[in-house]
GROMACS .gro file of C-alpha atoms in nm:
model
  397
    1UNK     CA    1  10.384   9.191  15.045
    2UNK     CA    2  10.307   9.476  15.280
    3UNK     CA    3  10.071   9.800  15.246
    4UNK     CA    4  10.100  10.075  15.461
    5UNK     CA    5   9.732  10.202  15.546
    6UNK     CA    6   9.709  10.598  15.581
    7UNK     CA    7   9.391  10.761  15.724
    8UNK     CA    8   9.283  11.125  15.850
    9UNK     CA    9   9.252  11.102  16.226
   10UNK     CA   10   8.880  11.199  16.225
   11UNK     CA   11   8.789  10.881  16.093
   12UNK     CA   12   8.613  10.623  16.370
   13UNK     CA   13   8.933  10.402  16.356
   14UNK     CA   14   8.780  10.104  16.478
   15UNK     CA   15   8.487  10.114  16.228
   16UNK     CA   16   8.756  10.164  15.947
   17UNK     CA   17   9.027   9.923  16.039
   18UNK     CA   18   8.709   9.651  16.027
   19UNK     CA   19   8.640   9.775  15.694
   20UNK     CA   20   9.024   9.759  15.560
   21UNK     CA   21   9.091   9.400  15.713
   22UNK     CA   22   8.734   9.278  15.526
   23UNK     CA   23   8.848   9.436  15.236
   24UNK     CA   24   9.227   9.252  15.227
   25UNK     CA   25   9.111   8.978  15.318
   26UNK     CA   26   8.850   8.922  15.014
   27UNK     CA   27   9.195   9.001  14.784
   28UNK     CA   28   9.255   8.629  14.835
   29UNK     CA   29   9.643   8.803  14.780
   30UNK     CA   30   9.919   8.795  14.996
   31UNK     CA   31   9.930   9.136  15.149
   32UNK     CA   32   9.943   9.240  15.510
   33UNK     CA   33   9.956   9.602  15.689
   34UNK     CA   34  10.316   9.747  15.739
   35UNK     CA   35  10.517  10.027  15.808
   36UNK     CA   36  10.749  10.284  15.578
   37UNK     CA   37  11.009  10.062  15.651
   38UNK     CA   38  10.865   9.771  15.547
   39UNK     CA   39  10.765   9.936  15.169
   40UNK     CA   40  11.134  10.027  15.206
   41UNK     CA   41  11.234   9.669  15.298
   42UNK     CA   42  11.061   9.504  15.027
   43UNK     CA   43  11.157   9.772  14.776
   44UNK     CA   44  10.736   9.799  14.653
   45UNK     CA   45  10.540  10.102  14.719
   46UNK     CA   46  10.184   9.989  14.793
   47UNK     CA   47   9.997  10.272  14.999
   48UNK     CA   48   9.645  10.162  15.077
   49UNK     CA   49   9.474  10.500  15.094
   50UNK     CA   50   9.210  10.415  15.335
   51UNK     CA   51   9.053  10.801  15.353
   52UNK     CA   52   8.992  11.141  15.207
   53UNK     CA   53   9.234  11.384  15.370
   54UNK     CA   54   9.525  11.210  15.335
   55UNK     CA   55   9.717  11.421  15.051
   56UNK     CA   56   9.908  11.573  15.313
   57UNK     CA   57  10.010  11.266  15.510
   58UNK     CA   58  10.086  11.120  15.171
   59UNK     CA   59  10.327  11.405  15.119
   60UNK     CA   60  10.505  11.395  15.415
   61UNK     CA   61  10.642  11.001  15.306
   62UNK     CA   62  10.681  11.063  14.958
   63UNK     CA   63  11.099  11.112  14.941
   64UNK     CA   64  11.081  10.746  15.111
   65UNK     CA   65  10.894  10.592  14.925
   66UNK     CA   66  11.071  10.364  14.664
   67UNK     CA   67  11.033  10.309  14.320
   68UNK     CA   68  10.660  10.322  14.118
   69UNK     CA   69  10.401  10.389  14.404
   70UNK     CA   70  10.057  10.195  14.406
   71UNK     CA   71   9.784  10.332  14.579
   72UNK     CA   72   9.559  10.068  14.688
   73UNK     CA   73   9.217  10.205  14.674
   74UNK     CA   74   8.826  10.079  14.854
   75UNK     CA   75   8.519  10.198  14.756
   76UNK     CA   76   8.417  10.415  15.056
   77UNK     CA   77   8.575  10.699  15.294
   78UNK     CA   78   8.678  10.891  14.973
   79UNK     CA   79   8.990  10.670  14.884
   80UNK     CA   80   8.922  10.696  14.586
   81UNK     CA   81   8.856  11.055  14.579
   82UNK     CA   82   9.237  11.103  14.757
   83UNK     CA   83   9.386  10.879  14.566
   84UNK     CA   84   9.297  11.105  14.259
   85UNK     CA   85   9.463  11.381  14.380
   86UNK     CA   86   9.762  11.210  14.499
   87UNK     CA   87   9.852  11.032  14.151
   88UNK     CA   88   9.789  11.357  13.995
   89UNK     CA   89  10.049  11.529  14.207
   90UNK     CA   90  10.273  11.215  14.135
   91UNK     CA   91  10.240  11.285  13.789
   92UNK     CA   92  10.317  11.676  13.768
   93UNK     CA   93  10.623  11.571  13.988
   94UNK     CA   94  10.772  11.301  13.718
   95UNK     CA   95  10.704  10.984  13.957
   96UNK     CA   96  10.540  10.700  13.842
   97UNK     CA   97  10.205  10.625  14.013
   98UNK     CA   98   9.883  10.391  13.929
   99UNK     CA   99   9.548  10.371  14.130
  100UNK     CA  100   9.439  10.013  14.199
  101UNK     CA  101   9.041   9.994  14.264
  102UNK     CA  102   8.800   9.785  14.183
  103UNK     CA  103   8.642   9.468  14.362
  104UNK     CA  104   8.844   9.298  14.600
  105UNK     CA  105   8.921   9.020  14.330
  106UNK     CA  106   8.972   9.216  14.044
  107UNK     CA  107   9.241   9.446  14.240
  108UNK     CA  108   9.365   9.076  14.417
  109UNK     CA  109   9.451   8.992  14.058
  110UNK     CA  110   9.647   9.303  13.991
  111UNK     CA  111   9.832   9.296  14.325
  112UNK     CA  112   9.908   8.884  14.250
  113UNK     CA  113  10.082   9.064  13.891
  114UNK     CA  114  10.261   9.350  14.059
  115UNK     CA  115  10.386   9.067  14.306
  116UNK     CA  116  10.501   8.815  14.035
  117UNK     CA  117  10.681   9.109  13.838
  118UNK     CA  118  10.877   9.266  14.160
  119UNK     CA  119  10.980   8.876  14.173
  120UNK     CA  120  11.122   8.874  13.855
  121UNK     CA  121  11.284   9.225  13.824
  122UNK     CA  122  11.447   9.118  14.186
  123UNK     CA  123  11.545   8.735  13.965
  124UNK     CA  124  11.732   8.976  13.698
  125UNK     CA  125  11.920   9.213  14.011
  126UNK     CA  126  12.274   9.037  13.989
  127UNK     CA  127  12.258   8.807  13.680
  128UNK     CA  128  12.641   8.700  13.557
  129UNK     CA  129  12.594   8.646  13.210
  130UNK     CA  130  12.887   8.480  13.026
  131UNK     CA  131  13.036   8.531  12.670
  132UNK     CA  132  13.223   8.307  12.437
  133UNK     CA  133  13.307   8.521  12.183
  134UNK     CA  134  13.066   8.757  11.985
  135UNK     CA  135  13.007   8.611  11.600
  136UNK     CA  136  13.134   8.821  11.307
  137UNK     CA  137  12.796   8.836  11.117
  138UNK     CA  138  12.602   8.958  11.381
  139UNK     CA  139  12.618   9.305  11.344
  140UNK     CA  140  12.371   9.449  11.489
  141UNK     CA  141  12.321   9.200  11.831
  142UNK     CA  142  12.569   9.371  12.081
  143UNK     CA  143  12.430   9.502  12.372
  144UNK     CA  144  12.502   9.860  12.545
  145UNK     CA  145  12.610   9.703  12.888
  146UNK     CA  146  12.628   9.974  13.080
  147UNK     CA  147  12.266  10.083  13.038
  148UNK     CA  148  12.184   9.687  13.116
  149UNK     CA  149  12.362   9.675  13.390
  150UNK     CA  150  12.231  10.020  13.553
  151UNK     CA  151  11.878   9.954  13.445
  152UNK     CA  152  11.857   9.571  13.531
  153UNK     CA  153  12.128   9.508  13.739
  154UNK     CA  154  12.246   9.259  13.437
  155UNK     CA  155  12.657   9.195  13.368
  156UNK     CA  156  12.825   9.021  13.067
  157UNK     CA  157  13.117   8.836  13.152
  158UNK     CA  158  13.383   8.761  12.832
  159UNK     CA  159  13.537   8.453  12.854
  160UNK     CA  160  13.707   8.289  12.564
  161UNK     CA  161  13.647   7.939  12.329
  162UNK     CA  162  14.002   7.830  12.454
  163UNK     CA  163  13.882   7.785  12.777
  164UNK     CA  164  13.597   7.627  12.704
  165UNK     CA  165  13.810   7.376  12.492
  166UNK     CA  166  14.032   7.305  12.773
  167UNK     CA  167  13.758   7.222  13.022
  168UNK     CA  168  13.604   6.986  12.751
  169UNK     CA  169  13.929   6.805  12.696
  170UNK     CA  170  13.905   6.719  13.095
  171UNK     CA  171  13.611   6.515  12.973
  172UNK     CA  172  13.312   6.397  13.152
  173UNK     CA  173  12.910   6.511  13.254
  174UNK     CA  174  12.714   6.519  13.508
  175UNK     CA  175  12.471   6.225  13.444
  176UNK     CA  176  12.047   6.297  13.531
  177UNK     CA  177  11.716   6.249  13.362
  178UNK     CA  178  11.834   6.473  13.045
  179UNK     CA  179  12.159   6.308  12.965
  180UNK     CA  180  11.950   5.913  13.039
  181UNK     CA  181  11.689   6.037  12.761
  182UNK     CA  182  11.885   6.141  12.541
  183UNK     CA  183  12.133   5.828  12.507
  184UNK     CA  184  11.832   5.617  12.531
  185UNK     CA  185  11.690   5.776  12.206
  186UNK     CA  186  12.007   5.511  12.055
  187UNK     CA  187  12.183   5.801  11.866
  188UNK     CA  188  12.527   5.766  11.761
  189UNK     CA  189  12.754   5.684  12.063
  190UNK     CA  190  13.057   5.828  11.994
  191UNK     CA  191  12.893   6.147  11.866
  192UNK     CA  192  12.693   6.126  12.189
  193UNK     CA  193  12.968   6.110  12.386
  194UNK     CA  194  13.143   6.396  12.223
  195UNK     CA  195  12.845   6.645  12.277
  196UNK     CA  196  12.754   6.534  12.596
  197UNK     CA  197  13.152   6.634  12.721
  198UNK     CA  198  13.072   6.964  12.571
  199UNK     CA  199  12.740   7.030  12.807
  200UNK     CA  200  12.994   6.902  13.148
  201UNK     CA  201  13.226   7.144  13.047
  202UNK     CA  202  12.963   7.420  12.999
  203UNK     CA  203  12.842   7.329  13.349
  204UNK     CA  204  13.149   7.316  13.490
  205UNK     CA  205  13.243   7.671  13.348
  206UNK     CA  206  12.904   7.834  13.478
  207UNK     CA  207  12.991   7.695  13.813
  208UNK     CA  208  13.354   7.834  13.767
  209UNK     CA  209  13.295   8.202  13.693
  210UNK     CA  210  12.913   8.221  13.884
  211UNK     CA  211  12.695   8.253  13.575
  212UNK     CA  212  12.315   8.304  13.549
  213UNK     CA  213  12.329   8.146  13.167
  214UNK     CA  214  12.559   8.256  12.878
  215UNK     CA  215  12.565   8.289  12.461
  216UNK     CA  216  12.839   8.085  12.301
  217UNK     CA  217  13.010   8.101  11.950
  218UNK     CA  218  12.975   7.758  11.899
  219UNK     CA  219  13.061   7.761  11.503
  220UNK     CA  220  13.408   7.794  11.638
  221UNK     CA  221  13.378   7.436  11.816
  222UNK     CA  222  13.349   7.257  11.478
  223UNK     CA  223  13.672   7.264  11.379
  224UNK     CA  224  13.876   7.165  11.738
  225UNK     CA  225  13.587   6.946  11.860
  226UNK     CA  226  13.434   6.740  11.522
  227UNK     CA  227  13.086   6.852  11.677
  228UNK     CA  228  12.859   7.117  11.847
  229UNK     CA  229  12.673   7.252  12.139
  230UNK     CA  230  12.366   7.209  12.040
  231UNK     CA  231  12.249   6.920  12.249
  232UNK     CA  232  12.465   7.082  12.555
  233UNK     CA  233  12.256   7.412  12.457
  234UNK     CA  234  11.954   7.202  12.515
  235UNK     CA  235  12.009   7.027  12.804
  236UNK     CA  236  12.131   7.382  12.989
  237UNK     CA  237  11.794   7.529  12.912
  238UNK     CA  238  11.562   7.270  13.021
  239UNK     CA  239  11.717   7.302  13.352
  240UNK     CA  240  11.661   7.633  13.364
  241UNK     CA  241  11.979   7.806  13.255
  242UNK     CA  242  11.923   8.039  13.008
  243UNK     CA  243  12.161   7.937  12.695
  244UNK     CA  244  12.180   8.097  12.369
  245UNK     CA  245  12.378   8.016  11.993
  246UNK     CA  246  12.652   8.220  11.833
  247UNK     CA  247  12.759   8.477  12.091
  248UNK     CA  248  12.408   8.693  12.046
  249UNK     CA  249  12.402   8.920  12.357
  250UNK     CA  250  12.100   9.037  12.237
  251UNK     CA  251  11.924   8.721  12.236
  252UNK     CA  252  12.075   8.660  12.519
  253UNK     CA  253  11.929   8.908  12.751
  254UNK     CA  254  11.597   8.842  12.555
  255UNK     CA  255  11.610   8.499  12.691
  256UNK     CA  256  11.686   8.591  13.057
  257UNK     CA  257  11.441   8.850  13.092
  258UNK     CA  258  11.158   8.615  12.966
  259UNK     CA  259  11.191   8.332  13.105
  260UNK     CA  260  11.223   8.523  13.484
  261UNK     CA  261  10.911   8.639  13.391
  262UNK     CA  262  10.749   8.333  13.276
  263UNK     CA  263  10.955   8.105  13.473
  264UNK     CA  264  10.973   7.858  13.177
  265UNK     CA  265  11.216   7.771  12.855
  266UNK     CA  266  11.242   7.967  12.597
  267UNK     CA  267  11.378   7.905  12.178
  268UNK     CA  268  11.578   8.112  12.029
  269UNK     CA  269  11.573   8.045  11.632
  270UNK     CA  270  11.613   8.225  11.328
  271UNK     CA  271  11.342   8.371  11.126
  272UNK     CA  272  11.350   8.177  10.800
  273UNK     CA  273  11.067   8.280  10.514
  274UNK     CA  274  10.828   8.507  10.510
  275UNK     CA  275  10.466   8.516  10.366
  276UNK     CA  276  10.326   8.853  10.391
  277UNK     CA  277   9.996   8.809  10.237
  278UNK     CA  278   9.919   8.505  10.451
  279UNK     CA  279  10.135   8.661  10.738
  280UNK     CA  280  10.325   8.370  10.808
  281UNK     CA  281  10.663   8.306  10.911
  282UNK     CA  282  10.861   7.978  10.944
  283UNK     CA  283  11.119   8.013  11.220
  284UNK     CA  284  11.407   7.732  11.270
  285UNK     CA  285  11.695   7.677  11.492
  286UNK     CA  286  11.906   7.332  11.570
  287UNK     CA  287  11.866   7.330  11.955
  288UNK     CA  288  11.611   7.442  12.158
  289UNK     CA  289  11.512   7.333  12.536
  290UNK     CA  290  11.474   6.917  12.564
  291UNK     CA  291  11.119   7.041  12.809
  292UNK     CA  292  10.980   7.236  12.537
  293UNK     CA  293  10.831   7.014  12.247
  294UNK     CA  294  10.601   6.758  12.216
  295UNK     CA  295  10.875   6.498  12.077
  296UNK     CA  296  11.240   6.500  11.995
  297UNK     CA  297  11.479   6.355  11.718
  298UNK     CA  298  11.848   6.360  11.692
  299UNK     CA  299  11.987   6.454  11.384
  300UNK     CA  300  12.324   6.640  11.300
  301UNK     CA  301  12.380   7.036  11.267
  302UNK     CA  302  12.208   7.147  10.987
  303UNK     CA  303  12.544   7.375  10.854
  304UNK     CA  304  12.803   7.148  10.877
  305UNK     CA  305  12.681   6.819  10.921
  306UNK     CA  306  12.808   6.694  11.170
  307UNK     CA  307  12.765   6.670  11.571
  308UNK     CA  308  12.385   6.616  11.712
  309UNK     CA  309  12.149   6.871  11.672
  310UNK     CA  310  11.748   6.831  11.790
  311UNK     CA  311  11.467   6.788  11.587
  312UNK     CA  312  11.093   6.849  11.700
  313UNK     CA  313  10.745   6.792  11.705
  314UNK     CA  314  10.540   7.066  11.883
  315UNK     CA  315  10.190   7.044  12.035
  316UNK     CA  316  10.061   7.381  12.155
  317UNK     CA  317   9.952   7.685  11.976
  318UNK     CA  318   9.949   8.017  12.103
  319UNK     CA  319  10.291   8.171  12.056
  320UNK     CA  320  10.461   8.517  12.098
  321UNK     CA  321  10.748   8.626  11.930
  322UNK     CA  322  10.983   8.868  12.182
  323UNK     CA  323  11.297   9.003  12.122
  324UNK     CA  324  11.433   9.338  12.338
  325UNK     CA  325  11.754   9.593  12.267
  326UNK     CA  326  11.916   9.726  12.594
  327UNK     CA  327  11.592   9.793  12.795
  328UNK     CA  328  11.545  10.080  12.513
  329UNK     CA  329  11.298   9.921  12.258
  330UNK     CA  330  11.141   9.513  12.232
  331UNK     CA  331  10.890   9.347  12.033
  332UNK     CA  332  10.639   9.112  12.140
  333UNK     CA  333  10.374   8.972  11.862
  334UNK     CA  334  10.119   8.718  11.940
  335UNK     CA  335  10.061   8.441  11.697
  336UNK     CA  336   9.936   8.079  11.637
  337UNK     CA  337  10.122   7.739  11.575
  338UNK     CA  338  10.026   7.649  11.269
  339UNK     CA  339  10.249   7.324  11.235
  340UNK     CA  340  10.596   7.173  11.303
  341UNK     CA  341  10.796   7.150  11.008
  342UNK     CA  342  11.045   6.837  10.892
  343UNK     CA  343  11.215   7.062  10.552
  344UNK     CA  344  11.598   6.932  10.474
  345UNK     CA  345  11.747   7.279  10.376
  346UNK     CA  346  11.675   7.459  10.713
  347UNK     CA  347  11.821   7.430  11.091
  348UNK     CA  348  11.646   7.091  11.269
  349UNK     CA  349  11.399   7.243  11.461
  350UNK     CA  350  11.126   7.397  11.290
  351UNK     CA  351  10.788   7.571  11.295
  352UNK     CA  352  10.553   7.794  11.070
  353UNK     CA  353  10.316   8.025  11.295
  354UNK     CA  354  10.080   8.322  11.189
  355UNK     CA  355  10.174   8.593  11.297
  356UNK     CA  356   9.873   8.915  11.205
  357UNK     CA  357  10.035   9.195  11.204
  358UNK     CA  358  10.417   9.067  11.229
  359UNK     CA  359  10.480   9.086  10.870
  360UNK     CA  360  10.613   9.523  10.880
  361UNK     CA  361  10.810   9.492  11.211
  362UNK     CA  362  11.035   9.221  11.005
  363UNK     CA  363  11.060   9.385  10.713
  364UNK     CA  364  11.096   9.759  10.861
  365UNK     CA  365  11.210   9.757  11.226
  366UNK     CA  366  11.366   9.440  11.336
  367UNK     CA  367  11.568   9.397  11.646
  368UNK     CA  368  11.835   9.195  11.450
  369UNK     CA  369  11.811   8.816  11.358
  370UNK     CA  370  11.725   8.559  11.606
  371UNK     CA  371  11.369   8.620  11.809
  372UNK     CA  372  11.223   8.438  12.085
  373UNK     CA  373  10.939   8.209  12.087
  374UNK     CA  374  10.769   8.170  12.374
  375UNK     CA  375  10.448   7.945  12.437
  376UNK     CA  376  10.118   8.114  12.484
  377UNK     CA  377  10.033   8.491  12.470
  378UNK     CA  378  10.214   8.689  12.692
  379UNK     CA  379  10.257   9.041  12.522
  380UNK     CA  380  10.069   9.288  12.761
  381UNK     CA  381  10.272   9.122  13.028
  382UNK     CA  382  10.583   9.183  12.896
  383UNK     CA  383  10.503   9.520  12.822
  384UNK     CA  384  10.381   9.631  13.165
  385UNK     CA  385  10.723   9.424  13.336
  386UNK     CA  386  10.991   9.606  13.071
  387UNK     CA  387  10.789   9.969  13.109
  388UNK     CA  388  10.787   9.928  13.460
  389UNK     CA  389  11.192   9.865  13.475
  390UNK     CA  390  11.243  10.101  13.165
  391UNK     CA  391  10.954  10.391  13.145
  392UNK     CA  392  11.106  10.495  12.820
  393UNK     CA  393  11.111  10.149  12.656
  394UNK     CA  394  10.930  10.171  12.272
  395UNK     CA  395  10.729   9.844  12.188
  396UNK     CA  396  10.779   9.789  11.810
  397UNK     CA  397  10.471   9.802  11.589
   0.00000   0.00000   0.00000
């Protein structure tokens, strides 16, 4: 990452550049000095405001400068003092602006955050999301893709369950460490087999049309194929394509966005019960990423009964809940794993977490059915990473 150092000409240069390069290099961050063009290059605005008297300097660059603009501040020579003025003037012109000062580690940190969100806002710049059909009782889970695609750079891609049935008629799977533990767990080998075919063909497909991850309607596999994606659903995510149940494009994007951000699995499920005094929620789904639990077990899909579906044991405890609309409004609660749940009248997977102050944003203002749960807390950084694409994004109370 690159910073491009201005100064006022009656400054002793030599004394001051000995001064900046102490100062960077105490960030224990990866930033060097640059040029305009290289803040244009990397598409980050990070202006290390090494003097008073640079407001006018500062002006001169400012139609160049790209995006949010960061003004890297030092504790002598008036940078802060400048830097004051300039975000001010940022702010009466509309552009977005923040001072970074502090001690060299403290401001390290927040360049090392600024760094790992550019990364994943440039992860999201291209995504091919596909489609297999939308399900009829979700309502309220389409996405406006237009505003995804102009904000994030996101596209949804329809393609239809016929195909996918053809491609899993071709039969086979690519065989690796996912596909060995799972057979080894002795399940049923013919139902195996069957929903193993189903997770080559999904493979094959995102190959096929160039796909970053995709949502599937995959209650309409039960009748044609005698089983489900679940386990293929599974497998997809712990390898790191993002996966989701039943079409949700909502969900869907949800699931992309966090786990560039986080760079790890996410689960989708379904919000289940309620307990508003005790603020408690048990939240269930029948797949969910073979890397995220503790322990597995195979059991079939919890509607109809039949195919494989996953079952698990989880051993960590700070949670957040996240769900997001199209980059207009998202939720993102922070809770605790309370404990892993084995109840026969609810999809395999389960869990009941506490959730303080969850309990009115579910029964007031939810973003539609399934939510995210991701491990640990992670809320203020999703907030700063979708306000910094999306200014006008609302968090959810």
């Amino acid at each position: 990452m690159h910073t491009l150092i201005i100064s006022a000409a009656h400054q002793e240069q030599e004394e001051l550049m000995r001064t900046l390069e102490e100062f960077r290099q105490n960030l224990d961050a990866d930033v060097h000095f640059g040029t305009l063009e290289d803040l244009i290059r990397q598409d980050l605005s990070l202006v290390f405001v090494a003097t008073g008297g640079t407001e006018e300097q500062f002006l001169r660059m400012l139609d160049k400068l790209p995006g949010k603009i960061y003004l890297l501040t030092h504790p002598a020579h008036n940078s802060l003092a400048a830097s004051l003025e300039i975000l001010a003037y940022l702010q009466e012109k509309g552009r977005r602006g923040e001072i970074l000062h502090g001690t060299p580690e403290f401001v390290g940190e927040k360049l090392k955050e600024i760094q790992r969100l550019k990364t994943a806002q440039m992860k999201l710049q291209g995504m091919r999301l596909g489609v297999f059909g939308i399900s009829d009782w979700l309502i309220a889970s389409e996405v406006e893709e237009e505003r995804v695609k102009e904000v994030a750079g996101i596209s949804f891609i329809p393609l239809s369950i016929e195909e996918l049935l053809t491609e899993v008629n071709k039969g086979g799977y690519e065989e690796n460490i996912w596909t060995e533990k799972l057979i080894d767990l002795g399940y049923d080998g013919l139902e195996m087999e069957k929903a193993l075919e189903i997770y080559g063909a999904l493979k094959r497909l995102m190959k096929k049309h160039g796909l970053t991850g995709f949502s599937l309607r995959c209650f309409d596999l039960l009748g044609p194929l005698q089983s489900t994606a679940c386990l293929a659903l599974a497998i997809l995510n712990a390898e790191g394509y993002p996966a989701g149940c039943e079409g949700d494009k909502k969900s869907l994007l949800s699931m992309v966005v966090a786990q560039a951000l986080l760079d790890e699995s996410v689960f989708m499920a379904n919000p289940s019960s309620l307990d508003p005094q005790k603020e408690e929620l048990v939240i269930a789904h029948c797949t969910l990423p073979l890397d995220y639990p503790k322990t597995i077990q195979l059991n079939t899909h919890f509607e109809s009964g039949i195919g494989v579906a996953v079952a698990s044991e989880f051993d960590f405890e700070d949670v957040t809940l996240f769900k997001m609309d199209s980059f207009r409004s998202f939720v993102a609660k922070e809770g605790k794993l309370l404990e892993s749940l084995y109840r026969n009248d609810l999809c395999r997977s389960q869990m009941r977490i506490h959730l303080p102050g969850g309990m009115d944003y579910f029964l007031k203002y939810p973003i539609a059915n399934h939510h995210m749960v991701l491990r640990g807390h992670h809320a203020a950084l999703l907030k700063r990473f979708l306000e910094d694409i999306a200014p006008e994004m609302e968090m959810r109370e």
